[in-house]
PDB file of C-alpha atoms in Angstrom:
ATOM      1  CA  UNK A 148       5.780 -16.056  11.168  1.00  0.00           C
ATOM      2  CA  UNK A 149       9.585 -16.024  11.162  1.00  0.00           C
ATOM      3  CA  UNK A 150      10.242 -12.628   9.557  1.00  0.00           C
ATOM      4  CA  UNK A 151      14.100 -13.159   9.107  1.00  0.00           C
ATOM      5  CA  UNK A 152      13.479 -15.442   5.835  1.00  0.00           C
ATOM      6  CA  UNK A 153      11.312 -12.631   3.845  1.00  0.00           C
ATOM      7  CA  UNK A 154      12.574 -10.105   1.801  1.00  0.00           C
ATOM      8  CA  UNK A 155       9.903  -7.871   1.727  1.00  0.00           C
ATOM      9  CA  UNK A 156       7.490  -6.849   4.641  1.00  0.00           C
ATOM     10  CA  UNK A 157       4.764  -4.635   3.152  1.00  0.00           C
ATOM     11  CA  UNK A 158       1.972  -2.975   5.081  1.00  0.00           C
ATOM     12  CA  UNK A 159      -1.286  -1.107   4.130  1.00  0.00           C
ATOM     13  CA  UNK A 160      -1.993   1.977   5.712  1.00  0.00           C
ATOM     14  CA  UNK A 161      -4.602   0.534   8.306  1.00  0.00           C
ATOM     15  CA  UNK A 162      -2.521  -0.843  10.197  1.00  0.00           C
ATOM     16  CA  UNK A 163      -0.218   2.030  10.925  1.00  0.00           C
ATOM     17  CA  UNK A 164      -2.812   4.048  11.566  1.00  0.00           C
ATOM     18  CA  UNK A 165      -4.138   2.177  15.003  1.00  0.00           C
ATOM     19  CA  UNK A 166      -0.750   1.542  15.670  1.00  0.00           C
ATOM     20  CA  UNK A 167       0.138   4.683  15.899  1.00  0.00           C
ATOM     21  CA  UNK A 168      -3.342   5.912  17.523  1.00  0.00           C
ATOM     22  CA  UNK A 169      -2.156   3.571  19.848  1.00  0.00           C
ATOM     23  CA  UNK A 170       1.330   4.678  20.212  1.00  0.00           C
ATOM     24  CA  UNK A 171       2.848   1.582  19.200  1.00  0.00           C
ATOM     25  CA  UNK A 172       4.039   2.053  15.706  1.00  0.00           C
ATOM     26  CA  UNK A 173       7.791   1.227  17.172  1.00  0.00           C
ATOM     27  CA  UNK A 174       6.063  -2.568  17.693  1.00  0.00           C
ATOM     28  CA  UNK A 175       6.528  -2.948  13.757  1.00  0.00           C
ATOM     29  CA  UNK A 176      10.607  -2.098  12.760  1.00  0.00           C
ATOM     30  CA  UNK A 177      11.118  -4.451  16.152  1.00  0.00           C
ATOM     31  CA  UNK A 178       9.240  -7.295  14.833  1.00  0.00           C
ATOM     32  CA  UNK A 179       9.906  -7.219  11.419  1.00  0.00           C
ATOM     33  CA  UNK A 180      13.087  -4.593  10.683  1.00  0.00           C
ATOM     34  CA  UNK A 181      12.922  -2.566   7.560  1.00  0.00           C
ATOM     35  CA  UNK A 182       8.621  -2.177   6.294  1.00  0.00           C
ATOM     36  CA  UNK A 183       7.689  -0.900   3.069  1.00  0.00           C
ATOM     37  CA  UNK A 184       4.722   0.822   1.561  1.00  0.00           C
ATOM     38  CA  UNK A 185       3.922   2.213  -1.677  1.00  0.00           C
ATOM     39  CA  UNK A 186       3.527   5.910  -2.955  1.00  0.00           C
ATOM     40  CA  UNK A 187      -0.624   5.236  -2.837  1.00  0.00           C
ATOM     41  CA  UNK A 188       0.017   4.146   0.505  1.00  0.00           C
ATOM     42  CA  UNK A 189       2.586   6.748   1.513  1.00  0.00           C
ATOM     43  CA  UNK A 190      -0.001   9.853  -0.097  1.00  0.00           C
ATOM     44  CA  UNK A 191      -2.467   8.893   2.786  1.00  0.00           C
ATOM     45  CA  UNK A 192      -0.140   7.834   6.012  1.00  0.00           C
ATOM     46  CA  UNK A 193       0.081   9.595   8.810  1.00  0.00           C
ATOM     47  CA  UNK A 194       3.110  11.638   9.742  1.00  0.00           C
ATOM     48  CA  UNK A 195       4.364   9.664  12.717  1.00  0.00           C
ATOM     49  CA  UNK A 196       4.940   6.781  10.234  1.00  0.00           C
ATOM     50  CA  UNK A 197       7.305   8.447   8.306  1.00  0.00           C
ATOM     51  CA  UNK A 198      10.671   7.387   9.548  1.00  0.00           C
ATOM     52  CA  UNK A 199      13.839   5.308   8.751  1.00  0.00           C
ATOM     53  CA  UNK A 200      12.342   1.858   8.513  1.00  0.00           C
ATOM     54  CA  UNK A 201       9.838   2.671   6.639  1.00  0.00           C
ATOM     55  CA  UNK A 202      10.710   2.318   2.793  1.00  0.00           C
ATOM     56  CA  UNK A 203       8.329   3.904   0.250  1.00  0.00           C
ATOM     57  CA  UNK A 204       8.277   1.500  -2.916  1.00  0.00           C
ATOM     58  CA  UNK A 205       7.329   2.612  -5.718  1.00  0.00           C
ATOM     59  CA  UNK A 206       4.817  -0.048  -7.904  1.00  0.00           C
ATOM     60  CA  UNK A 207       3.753  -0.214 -11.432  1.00  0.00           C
ATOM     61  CA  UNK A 208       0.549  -1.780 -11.666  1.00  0.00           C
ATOM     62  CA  UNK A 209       0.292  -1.960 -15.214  1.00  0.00           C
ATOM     63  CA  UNK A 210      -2.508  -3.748 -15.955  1.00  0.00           C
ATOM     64  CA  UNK A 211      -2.825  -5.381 -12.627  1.00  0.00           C
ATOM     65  CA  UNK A 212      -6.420  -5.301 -11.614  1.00  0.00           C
ATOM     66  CA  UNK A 213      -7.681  -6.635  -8.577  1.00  0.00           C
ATOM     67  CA  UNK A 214     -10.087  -9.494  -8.283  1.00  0.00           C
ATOM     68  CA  UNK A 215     -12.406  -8.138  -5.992  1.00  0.00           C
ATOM     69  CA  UNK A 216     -13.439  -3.930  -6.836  1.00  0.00           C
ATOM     70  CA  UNK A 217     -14.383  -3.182  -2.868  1.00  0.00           C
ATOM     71  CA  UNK A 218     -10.262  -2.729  -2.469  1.00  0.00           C
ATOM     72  CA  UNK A 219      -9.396   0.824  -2.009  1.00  0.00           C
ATOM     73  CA  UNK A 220      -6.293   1.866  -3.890  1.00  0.00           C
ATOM     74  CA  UNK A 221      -3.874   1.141  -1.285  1.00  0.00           C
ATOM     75  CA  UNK A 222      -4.806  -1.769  -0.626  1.00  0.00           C
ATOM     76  CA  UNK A 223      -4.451  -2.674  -4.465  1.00  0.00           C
ATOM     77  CA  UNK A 224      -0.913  -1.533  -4.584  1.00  0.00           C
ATOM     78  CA  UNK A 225       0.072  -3.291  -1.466  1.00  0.00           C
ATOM     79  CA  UNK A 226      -1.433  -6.447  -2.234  1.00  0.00           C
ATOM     80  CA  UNK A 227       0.130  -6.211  -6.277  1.00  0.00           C
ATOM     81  CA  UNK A 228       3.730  -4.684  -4.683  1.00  0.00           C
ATOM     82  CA  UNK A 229       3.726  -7.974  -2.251  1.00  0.00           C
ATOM     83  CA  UNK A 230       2.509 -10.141  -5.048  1.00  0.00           C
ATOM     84  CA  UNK A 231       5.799  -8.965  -6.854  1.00  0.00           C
ATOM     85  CA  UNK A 232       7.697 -10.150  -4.680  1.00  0.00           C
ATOM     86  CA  UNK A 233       7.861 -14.500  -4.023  1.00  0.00           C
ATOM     87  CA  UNK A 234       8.796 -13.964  -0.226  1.00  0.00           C
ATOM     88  CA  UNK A 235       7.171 -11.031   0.976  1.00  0.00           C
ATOM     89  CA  UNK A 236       4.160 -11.058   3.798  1.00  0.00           C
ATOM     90  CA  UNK A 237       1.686  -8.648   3.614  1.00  0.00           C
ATOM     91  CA  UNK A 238       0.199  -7.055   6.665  1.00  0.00           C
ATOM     92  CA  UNK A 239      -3.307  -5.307   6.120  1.00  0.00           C
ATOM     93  CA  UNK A 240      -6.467  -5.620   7.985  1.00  0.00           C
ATOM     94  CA  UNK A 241      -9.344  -5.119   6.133  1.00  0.00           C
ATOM     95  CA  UNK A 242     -11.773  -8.021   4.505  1.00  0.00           C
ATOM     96  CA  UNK A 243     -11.916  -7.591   1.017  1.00  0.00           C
ATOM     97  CA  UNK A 244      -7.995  -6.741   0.787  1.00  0.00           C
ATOM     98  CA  UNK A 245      -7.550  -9.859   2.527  1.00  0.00           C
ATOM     99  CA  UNK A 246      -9.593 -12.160   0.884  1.00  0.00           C
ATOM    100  CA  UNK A 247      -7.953 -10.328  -2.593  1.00  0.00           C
ATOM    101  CA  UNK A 248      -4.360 -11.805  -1.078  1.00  0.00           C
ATOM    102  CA  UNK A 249      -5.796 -15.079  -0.081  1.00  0.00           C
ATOM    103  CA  UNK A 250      -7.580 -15.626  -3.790  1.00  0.00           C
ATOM    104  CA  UNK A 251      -4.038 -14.627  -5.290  1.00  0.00           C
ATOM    105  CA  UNK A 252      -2.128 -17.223  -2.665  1.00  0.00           C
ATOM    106  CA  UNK A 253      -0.092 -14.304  -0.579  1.00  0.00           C
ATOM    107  CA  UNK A 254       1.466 -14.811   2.562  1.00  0.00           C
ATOM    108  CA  UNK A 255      -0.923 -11.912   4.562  1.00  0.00           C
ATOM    109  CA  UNK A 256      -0.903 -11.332   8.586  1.00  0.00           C
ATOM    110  CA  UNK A 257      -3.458  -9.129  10.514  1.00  0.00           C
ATOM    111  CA  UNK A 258      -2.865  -6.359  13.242  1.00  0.00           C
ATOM    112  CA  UNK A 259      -3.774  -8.410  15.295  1.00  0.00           C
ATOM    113  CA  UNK A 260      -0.956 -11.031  14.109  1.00  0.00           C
ATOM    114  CA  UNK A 261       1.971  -8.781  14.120  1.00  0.00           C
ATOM    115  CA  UNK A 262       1.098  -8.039  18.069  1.00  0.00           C
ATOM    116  CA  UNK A 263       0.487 -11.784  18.681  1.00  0.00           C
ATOM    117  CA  UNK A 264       4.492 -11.450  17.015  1.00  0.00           C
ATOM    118  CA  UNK A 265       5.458  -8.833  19.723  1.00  0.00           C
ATOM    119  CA  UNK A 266       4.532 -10.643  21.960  1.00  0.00           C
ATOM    120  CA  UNK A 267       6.207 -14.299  21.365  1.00  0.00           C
ATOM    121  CA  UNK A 268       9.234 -12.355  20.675  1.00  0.00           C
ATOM    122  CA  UNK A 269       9.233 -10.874  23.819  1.00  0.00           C
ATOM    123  CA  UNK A 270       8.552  -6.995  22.730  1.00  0.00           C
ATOM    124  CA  UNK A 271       5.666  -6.441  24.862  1.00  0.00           C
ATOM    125  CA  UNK A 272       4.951  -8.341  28.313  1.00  0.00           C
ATOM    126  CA  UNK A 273       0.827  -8.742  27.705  1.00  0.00           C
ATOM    127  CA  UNK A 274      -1.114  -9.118  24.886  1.00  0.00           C
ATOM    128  CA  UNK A 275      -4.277  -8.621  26.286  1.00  0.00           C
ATOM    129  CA  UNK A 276      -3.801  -4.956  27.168  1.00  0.00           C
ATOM    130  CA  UNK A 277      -3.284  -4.051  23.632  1.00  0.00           C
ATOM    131  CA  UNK A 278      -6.433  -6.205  22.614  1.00  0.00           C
ATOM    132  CA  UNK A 279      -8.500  -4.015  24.588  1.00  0.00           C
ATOM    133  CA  UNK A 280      -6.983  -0.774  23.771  1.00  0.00           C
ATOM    134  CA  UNK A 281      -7.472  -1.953  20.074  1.00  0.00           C
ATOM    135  CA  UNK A 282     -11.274  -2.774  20.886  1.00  0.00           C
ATOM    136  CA  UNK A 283     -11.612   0.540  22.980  1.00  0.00           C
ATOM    137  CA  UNK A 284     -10.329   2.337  19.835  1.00  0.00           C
ATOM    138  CA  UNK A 285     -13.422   0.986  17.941  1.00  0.00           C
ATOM    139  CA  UNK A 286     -11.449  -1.621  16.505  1.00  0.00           C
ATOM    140  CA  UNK A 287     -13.567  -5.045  15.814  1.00  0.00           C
ATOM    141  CA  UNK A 288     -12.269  -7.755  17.743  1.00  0.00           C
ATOM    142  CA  UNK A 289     -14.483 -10.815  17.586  1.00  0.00           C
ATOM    143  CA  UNK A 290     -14.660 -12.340  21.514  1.00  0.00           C
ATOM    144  CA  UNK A 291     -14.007 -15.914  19.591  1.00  0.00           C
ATOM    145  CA  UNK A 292     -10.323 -14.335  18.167  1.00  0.00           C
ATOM    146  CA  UNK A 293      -9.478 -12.609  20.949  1.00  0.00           C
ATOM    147  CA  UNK A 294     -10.120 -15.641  23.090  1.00  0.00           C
ATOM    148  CA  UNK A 295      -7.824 -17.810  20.526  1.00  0.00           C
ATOM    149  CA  UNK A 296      -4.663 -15.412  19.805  1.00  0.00           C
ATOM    150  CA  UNK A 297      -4.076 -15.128  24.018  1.00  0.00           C
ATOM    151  CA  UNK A 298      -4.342 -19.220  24.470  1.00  0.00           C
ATOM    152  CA  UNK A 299      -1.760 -19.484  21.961  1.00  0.00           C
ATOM    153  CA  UNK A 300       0.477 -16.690  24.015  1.00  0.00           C
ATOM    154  CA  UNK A 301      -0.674 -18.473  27.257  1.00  0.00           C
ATOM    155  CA  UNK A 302      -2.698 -15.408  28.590  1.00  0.00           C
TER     156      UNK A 302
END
């Protein structure tokens, strides 16, 4: 995931949420720079992710509809702001939203992903650590993913 070539990083509010539950929201603006969210997104974040790398974008859905109705409404604008936009990546979490960016062919990475990214670039010395303060949060980690995201970090 080499972040340098996209033009737009935009994240759903999941996300942001553990990270900063987890006090690691700083692991995004070092990975990836400037993120940005939209004003459905931005309604319903939490405080500590309102600061200067994080861009609210404003999106006109128009009659954009998603595929799949289990998306919440921030997911929908994230997924139709990113879809806007030919070299974007899209960083959200949950199933349906992701399967709704895979149907409509979107570049899309996973919490877990952007701390796999941390860690390859050096940001954090461990992943594992983070995996099991993620899982400890209630987060669902499958043993199986877990198992393959620290082989390919050699942990």
């Amino acid at each position: 995931m080499e972040a340098a070539h996209l033009r737009l990083i935009v994240a759903d509010a999941g996300p942001l949420i553990v990270l900063s539950k987890l006090g690691e929201l700083g692991l995004l603006p070092r990975v990836f720079g400037k993120v940005c969210i939209t004003q459905v997104v931005h309604a319903g974040a939490i405080a500590e992710a309102l600061c200067g790398w994080l861009l609210v974008e404003p999106v006109d859905m128009g009659s954009w509809a998603p595929l799949n109705p289990d998306i919440d409404p921030g997911e929908a604008s994230s997924i139709c702001l990113a879809e806007r936009h030919a070299d974007s990546l899209l960083i959200i979490d949950d199933k349906a939203g992701r399967q709704e960016a895979a149907a409509r062919r979107l570049r899309y990475v996973g919490l877990v992903g952007v701390l796999r990214e941390a860690r390859v670039r050096g940001f954090i010395p461990r992943l594992r650590p983070l995996l099991d303060r993620l899982r400890g949060a209630g987060y669902y980690l499958s043993d199986e993913l877990t198992r393959q995201v620290l082989e390919t970090v050699g942990e």
